[in-house]
XYZ file of C-alpha atoms in Angstrom:
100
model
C -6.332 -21.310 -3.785
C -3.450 -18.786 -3.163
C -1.987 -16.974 -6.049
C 0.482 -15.675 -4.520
C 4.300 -15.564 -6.082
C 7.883 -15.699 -4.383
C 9.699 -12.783 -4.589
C 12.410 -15.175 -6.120
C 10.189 -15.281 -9.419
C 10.671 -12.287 -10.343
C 13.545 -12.431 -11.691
C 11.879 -15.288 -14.322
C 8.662 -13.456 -14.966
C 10.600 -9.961 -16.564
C 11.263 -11.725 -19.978
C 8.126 -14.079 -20.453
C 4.928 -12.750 -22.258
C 2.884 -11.647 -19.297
C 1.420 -8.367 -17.637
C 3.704 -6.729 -14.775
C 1.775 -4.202 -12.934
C 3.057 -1.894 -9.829
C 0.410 -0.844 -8.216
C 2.488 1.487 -5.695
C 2.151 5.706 -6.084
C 3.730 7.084 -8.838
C 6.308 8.895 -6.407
C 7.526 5.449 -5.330
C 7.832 4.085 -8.820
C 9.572 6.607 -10.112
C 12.393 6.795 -7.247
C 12.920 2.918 -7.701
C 10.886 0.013 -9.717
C 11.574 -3.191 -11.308
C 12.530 -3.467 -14.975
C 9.526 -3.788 -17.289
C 6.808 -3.269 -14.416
C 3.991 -0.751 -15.721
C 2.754 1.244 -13.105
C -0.933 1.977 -12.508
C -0.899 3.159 -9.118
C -4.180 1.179 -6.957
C -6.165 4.697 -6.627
C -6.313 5.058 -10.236
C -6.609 1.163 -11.210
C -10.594 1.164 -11.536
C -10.223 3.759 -14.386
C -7.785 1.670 -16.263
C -9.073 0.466 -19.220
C -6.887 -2.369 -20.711
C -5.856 -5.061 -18.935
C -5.090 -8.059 -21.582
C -7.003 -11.630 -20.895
C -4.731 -13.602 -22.923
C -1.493 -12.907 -20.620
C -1.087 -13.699 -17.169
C -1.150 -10.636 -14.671
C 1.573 -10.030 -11.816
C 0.991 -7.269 -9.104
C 3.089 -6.006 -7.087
C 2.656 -2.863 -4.124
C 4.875 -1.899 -1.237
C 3.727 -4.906 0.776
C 1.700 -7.487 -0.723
C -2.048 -6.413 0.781
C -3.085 -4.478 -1.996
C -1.664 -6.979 -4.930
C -3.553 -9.321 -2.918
C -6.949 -7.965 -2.571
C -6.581 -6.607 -6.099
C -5.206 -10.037 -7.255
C -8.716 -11.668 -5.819
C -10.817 -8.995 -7.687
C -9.216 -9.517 -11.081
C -9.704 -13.661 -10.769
C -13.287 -12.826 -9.951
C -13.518 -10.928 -12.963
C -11.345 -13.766 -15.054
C -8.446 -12.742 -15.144
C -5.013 -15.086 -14.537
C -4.142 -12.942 -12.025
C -0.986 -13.087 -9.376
C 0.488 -11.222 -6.374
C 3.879 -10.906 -5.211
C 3.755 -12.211 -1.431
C 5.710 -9.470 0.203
C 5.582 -6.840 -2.635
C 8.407 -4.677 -3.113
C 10.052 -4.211 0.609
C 10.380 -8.518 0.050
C 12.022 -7.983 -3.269
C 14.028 -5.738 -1.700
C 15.251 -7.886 0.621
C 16.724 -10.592 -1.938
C 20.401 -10.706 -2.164
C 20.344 -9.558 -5.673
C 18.104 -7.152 -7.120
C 19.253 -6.037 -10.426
C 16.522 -5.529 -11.789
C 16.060 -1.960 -11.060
């Protein structure tokens, strides 16, 4: 089954109960992220410690690998986990990204 989200949904996930995680380096983040996204950058994820089972989890890194793979991981471990296909450089690439 592919979890995977459009870029495009987004903009209807940042006000709706769920879990928005960038995964990207801290650095990156920091410069430029999207509005509400925590950031637990995918070096340090193993060691965090709360991830919530009763909300659906979005992920999100510079290109969509790393959600991915990470996105598979959490659904083995049962989570209601998603990716954004793409990751950030696709979000970037929508005509309107505000966002920020």
């Amino acid at each position: 089954m592919n979890y995977a989200i459009n870029p495009l949904e987004i903009y209807k996930l940042v006000n709706k109960e769920v879990y928005l995680v960038d995964i990207r380096e801290y650095n990156d983040f920091r410069h430029l992220h999207i509005k509400n996204f925590v950031n637990i950058p995918y070096p340090q994820f193993s060691q965090h410690t709360y991830l919530p089972k009763n909300k659906a989890i979005y992920i999100i890194c510079q290109y969509g690998q790393k959600a991915k793979q990470l996105c598979q991981y959490l659904r083995q471990n049962h989570y209601d986990a998603y990716y954004i296909d793409g990751g950030f450089q696709a979000f970037l690439n929508l005509p309107s990204q505000k966002y920020y």
